[in-house]
mmCIF file of C-alpha atoms in Angstrom:
data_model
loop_
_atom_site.group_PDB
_atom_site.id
_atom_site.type_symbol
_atom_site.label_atom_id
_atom_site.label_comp_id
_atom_site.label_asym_id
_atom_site.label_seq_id
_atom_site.Cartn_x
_atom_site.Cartn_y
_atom_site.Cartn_z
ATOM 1 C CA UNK X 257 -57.179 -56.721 42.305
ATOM 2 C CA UNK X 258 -58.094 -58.086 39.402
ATOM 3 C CA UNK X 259 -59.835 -55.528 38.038
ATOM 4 C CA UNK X 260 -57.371 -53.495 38.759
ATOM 5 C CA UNK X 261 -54.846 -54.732 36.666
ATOM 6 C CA UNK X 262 -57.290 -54.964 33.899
ATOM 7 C CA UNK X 263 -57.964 -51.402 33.595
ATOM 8 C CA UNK X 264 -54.213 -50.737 34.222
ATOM 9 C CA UNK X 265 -53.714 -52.743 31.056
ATOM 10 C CA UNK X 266 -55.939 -51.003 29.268
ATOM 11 C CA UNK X 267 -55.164 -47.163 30.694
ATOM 12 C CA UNK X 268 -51.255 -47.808 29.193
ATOM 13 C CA UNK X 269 -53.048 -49.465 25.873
ATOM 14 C CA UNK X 270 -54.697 -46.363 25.470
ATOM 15 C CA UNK X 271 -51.837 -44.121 26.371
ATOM 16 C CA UNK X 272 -49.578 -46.089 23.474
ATOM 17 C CA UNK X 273 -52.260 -45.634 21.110
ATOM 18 C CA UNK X 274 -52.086 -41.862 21.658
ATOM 19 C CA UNK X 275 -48.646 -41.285 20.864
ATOM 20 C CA UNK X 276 -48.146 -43.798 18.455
ATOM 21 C CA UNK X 277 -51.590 -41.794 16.883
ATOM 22 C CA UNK X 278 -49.381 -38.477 17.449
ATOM 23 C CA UNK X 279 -46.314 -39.853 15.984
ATOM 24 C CA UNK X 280 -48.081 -40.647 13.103
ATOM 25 C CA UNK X 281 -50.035 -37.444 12.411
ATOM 26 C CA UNK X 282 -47.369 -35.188 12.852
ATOM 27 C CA UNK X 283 -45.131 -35.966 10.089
ATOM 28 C CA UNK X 284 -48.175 -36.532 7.593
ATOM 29 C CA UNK X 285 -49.717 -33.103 8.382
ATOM 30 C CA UNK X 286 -45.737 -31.607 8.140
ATOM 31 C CA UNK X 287 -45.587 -33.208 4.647
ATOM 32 C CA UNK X 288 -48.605 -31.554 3.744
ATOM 33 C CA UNK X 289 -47.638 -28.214 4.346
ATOM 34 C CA UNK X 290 -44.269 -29.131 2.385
ATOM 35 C CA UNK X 291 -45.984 -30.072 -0.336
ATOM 36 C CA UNK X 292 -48.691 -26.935 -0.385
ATOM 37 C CA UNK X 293 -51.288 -29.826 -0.652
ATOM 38 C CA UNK X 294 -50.314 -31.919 -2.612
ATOM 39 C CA UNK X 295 -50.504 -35.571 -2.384
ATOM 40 C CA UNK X 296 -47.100 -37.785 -2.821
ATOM 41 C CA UNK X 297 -49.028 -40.772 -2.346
ATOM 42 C CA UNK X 298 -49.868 -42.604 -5.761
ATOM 43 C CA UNK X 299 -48.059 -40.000 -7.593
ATOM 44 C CA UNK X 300 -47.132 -40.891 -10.825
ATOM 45 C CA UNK X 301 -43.930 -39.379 -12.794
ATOM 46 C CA UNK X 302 -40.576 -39.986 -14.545
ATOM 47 C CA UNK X 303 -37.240 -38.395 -15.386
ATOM 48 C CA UNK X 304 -36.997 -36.733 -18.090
ATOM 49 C CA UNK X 305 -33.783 -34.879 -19.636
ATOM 50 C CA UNK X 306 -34.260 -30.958 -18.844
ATOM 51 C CA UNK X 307 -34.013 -30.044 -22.597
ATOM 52 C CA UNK X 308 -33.172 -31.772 -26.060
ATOM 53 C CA UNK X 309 -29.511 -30.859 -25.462
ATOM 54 C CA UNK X 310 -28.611 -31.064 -21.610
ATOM 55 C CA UNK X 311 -27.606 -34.421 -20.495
ATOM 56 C CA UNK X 312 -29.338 -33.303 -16.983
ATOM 57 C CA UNK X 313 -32.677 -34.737 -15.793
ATOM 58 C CA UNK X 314 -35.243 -33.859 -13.989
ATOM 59 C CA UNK X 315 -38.369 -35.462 -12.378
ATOM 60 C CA UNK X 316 -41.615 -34.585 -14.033
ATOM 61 C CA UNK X 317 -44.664 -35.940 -12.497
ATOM 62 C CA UNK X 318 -47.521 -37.305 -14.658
ATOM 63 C CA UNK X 319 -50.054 -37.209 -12.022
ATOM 64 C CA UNK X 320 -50.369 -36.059 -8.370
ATOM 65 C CA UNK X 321 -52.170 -38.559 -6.164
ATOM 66 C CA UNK X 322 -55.561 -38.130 -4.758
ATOM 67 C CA UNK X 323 -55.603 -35.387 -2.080
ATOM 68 C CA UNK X 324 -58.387 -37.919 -0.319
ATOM 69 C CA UNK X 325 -55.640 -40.242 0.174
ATOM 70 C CA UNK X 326 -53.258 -37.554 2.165
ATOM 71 C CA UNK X 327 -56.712 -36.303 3.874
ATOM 72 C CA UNK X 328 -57.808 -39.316 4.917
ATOM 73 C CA UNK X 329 -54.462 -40.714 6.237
ATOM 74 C CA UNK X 330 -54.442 -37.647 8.690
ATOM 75 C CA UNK X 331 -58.098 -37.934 9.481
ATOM 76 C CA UNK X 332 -57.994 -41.281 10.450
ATOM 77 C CA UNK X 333 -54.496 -40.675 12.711
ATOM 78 C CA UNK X 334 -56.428 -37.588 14.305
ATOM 79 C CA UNK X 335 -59.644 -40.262 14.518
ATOM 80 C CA UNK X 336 -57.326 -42.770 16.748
ATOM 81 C CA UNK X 337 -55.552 -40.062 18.198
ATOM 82 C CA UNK X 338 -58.496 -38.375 19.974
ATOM 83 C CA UNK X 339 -60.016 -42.067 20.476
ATOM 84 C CA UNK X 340 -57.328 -42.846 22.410
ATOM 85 C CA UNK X 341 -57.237 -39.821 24.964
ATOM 86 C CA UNK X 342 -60.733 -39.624 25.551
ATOM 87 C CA UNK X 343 -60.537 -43.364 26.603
ATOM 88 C CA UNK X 344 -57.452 -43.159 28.722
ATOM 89 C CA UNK X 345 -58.631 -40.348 30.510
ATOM 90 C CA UNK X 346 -61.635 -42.490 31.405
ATOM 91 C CA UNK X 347 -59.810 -45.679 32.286
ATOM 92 C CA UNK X 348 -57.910 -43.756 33.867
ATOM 93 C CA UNK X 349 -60.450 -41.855 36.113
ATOM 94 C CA UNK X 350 -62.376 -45.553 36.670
ATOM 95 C CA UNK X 351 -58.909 -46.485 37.733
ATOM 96 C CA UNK X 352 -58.658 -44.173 40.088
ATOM 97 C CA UNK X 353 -61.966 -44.120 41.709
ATOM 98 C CA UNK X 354 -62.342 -48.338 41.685
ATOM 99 C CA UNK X 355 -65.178 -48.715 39.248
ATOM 100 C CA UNK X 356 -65.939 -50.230 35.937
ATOM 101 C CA UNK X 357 -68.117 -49.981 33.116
ATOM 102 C CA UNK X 358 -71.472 -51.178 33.110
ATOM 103 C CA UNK X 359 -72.191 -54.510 29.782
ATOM 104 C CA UNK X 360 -73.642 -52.050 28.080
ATOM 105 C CA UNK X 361 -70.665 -49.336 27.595
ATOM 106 C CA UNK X 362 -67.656 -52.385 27.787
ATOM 107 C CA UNK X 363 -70.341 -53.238 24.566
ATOM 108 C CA UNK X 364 -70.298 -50.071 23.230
ATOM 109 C CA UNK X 365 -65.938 -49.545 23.502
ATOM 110 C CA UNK X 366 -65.475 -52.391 21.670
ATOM 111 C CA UNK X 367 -67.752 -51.337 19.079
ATOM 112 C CA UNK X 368 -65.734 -47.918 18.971
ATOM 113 C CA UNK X 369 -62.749 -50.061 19.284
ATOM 114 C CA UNK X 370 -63.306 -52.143 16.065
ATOM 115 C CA UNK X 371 -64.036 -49.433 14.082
ATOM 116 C CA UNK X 372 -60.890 -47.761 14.692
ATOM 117 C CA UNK X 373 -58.717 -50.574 13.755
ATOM 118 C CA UNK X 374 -60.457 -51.034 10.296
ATOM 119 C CA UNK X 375 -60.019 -47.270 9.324
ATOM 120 C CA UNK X 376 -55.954 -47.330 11.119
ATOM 121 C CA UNK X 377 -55.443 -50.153 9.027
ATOM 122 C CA UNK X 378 -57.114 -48.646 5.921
ATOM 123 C CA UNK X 379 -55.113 -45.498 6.721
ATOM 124 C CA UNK X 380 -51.411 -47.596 7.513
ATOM 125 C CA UNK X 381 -52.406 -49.750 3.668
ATOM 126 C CA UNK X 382 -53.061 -46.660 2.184
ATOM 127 C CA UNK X 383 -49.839 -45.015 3.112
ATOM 128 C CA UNK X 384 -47.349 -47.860 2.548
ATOM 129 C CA UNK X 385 -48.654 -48.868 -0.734
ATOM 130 C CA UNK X 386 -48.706 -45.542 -1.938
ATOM 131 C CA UNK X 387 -45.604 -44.747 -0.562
ATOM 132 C CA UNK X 388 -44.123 -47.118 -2.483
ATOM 133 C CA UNK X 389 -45.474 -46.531 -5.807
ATOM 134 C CA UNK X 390 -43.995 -42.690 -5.119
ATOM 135 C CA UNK X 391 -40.636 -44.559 -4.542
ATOM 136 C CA UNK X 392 -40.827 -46.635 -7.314
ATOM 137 C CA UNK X 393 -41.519 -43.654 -9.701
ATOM 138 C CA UNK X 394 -38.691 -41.098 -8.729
ATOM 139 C CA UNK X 395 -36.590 -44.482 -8.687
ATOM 140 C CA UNK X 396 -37.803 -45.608 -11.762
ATOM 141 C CA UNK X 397 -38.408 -49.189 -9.877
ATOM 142 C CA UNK X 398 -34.621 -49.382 -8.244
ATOM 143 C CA UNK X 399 -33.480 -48.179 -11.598
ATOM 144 C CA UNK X 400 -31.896 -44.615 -10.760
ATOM 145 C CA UNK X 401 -28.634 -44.711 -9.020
ATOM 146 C CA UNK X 402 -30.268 -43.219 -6.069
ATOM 147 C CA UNK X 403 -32.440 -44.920 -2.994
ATOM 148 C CA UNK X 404 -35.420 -43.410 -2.611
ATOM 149 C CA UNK X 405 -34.205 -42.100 0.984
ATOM 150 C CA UNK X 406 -31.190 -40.599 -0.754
ATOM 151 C CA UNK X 407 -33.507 -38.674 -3.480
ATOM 152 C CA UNK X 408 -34.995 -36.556 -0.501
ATOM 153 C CA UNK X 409 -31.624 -34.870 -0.504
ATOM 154 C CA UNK X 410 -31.553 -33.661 -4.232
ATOM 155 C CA UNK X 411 -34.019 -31.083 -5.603
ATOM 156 C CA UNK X 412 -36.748 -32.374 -7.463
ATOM 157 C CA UNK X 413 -37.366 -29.029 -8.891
ATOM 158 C CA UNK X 414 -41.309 -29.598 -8.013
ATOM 159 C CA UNK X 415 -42.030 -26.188 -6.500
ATOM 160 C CA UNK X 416 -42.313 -28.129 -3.075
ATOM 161 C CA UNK X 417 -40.052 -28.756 -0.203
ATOM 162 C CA UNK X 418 -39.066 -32.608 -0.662
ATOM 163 C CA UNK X 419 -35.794 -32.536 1.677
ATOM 164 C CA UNK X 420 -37.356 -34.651 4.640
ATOM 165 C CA UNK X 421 -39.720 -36.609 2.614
ATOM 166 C CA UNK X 422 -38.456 -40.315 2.862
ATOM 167 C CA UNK X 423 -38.190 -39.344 6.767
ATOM 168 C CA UNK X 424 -41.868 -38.076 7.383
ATOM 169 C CA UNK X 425 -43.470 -41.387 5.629
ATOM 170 C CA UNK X 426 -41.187 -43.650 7.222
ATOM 171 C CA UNK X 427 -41.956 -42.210 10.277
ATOM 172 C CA UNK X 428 -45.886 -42.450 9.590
ATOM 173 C CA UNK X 429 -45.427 -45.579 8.278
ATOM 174 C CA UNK X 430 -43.909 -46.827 11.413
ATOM 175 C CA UNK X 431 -46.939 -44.559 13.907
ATOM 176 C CA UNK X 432 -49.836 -45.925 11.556
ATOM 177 C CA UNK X 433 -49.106 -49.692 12.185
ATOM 178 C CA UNK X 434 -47.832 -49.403 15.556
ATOM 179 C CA UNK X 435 -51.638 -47.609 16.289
ATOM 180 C CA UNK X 436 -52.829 -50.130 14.645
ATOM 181 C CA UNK X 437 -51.568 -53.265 16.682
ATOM 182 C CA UNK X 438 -52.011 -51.114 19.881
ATOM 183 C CA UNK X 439 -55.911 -50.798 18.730
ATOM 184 C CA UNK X 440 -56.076 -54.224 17.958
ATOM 185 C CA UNK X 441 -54.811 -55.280 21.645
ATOM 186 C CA UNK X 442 -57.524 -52.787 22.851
ATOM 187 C CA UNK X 443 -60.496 -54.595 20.759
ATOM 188 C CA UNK X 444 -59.343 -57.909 22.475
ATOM 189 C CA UNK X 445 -58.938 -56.268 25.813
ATOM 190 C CA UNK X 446 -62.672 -54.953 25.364
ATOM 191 C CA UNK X 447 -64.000 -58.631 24.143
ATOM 192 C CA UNK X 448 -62.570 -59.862 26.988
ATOM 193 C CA UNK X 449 -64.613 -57.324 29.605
ATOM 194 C CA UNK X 450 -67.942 -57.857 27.363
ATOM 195 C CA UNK X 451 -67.139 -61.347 27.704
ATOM 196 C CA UNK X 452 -66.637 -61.393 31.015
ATOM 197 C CA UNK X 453 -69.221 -58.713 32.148
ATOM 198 C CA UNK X 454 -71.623 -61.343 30.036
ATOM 199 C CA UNK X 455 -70.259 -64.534 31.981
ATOM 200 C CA UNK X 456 -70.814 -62.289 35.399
ATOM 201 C CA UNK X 457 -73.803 -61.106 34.742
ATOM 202 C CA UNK X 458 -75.130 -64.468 32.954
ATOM 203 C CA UNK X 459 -74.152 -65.629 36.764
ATOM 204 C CA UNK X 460 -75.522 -63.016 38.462
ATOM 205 C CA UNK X 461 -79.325 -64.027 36.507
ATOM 206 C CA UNK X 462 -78.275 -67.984 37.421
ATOM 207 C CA UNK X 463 -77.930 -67.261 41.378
ATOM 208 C CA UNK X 464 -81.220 -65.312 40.943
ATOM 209 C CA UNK X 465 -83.218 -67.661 39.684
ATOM 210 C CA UNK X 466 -81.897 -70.466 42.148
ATOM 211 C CA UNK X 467 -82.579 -67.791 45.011
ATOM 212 C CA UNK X 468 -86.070 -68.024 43.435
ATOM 213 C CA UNK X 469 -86.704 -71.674 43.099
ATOM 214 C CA UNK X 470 -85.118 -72.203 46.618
ATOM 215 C CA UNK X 471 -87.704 -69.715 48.212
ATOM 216 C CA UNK X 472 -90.667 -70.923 46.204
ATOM 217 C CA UNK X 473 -89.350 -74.424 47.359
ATOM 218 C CA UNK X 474 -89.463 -73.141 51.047
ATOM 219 C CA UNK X 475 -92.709 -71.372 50.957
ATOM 220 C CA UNK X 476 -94.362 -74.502 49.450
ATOM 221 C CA UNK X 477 -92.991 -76.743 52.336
ATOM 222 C CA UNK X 478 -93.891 -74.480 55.267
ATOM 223 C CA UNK X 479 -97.428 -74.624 53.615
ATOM 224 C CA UNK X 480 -97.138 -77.841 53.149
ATOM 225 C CA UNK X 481 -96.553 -78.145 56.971
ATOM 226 C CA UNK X 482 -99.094 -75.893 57.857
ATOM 227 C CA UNK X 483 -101.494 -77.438 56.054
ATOM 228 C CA UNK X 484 -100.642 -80.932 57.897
ATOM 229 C CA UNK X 485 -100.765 -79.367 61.575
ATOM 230 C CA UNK X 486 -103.974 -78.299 60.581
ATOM 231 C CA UNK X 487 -105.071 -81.456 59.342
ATOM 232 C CA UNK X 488 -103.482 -83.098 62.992
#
């Protein structure tokens, strides 16, 4: 039974992970195409009046940010988002069928585990700070009269399709770090089976070596009495 429940845990850990993974990768990849490539994160700009005359402004940008930083933001939500439904579809058949994994592969998941939370969380850092410097430079730092959600609605005149930008981040934003928490409940889920697969089989070795000393004990008595009849 309680096995059971511990796998059950871990099947709907998994299952979170995966959407919380496809929530996540979904708006980033959407915001790529709207932006034929290129990267709003760490992009660097200001407003600028249109012409010498016009009172009218319009965002220039400086500097587009690294496409790694948009590439590896998806590649790492894809990463945790495959992760997670190979491993559910395994707890999920173990579940079913009543078995469990062996030291050696509960050792081996929470290897995979850990790795996946450092690159989500590399991945959810990498989006929300560079999120933010985006918002601080069409804002000019909270200086514009216009949130950064409300500058989505106007047309930056960048040659790119910016209407649901504020929208798509938030929303990754949000995916990213709930992945990431989910994947950190999964590492300590999986410590706790190598742990306990360690304890059981660290128990298992225990009862076989008292088996051991308890038949060499035996042997050496009946020879021991053997030895004394023969004596008699």
């Amino acid at each position: 039974m309680a096995l059971n429940n511990f796998l059950f845990a871990q099947c709907i850990s998994y299952f979170l992970a995966f959407l919380f993974g496809f929530i996540a990768v979904v708006p980033l990849s959407e915001n790529s195409a709207d932006f034929q490539g290129r990267c709003l994160l760490f992009t660097e700009g200001m407003w600028l009046n249109a012409n010498l005359t016009a009172e009218r402004q319009r965002f220039t940008v400086d500097e587009w940010g690294p496409e790694s930083a948009c590439r590896f933001s998806i590649l790492a939500g894809g990463l945790a988002l495959l992760a997670a439904a190979v491993q559910a579809w395994r707890t999920l058949f173990f579940l079913c069928k009543g078995h469990d994994d062996s030291f050696f592969y509960a050792f081996v998941n929470l290897l995979i585990s850990s790795f996946v939370v450092f690159v989500i969380f590399i991945a959810s850092t990498i989006v929300s700070v560079g999120f933010n410097m985006w918002c601080d430079a069409i804002t000019e730092k909270g200086t514009m009269p216009n949130s950064c959600e409300e500058l989505q609605d106007i047309d930056l005149e960048l040659n790119i399709e910016n209407s649901s930008f504020y929208d798509q981040f938030a929303i990754a934003q949000f995916g990213l770090w709930a992945s990431w928490l989910t994947w950190l409940g999964i590492t300590i889920l999986a410590f706790l089976k190598v742990y306990h697969n360690y304890r059981q089989e660290d128990l298992l070795d225990s009862l076989i070596a008292e088996k051991e000393l308890l038949i060499g004990r035996s042997s050496s008595r009946t020879s021991f009495q053997d030895e004394k009849s023969g004596m008699i």
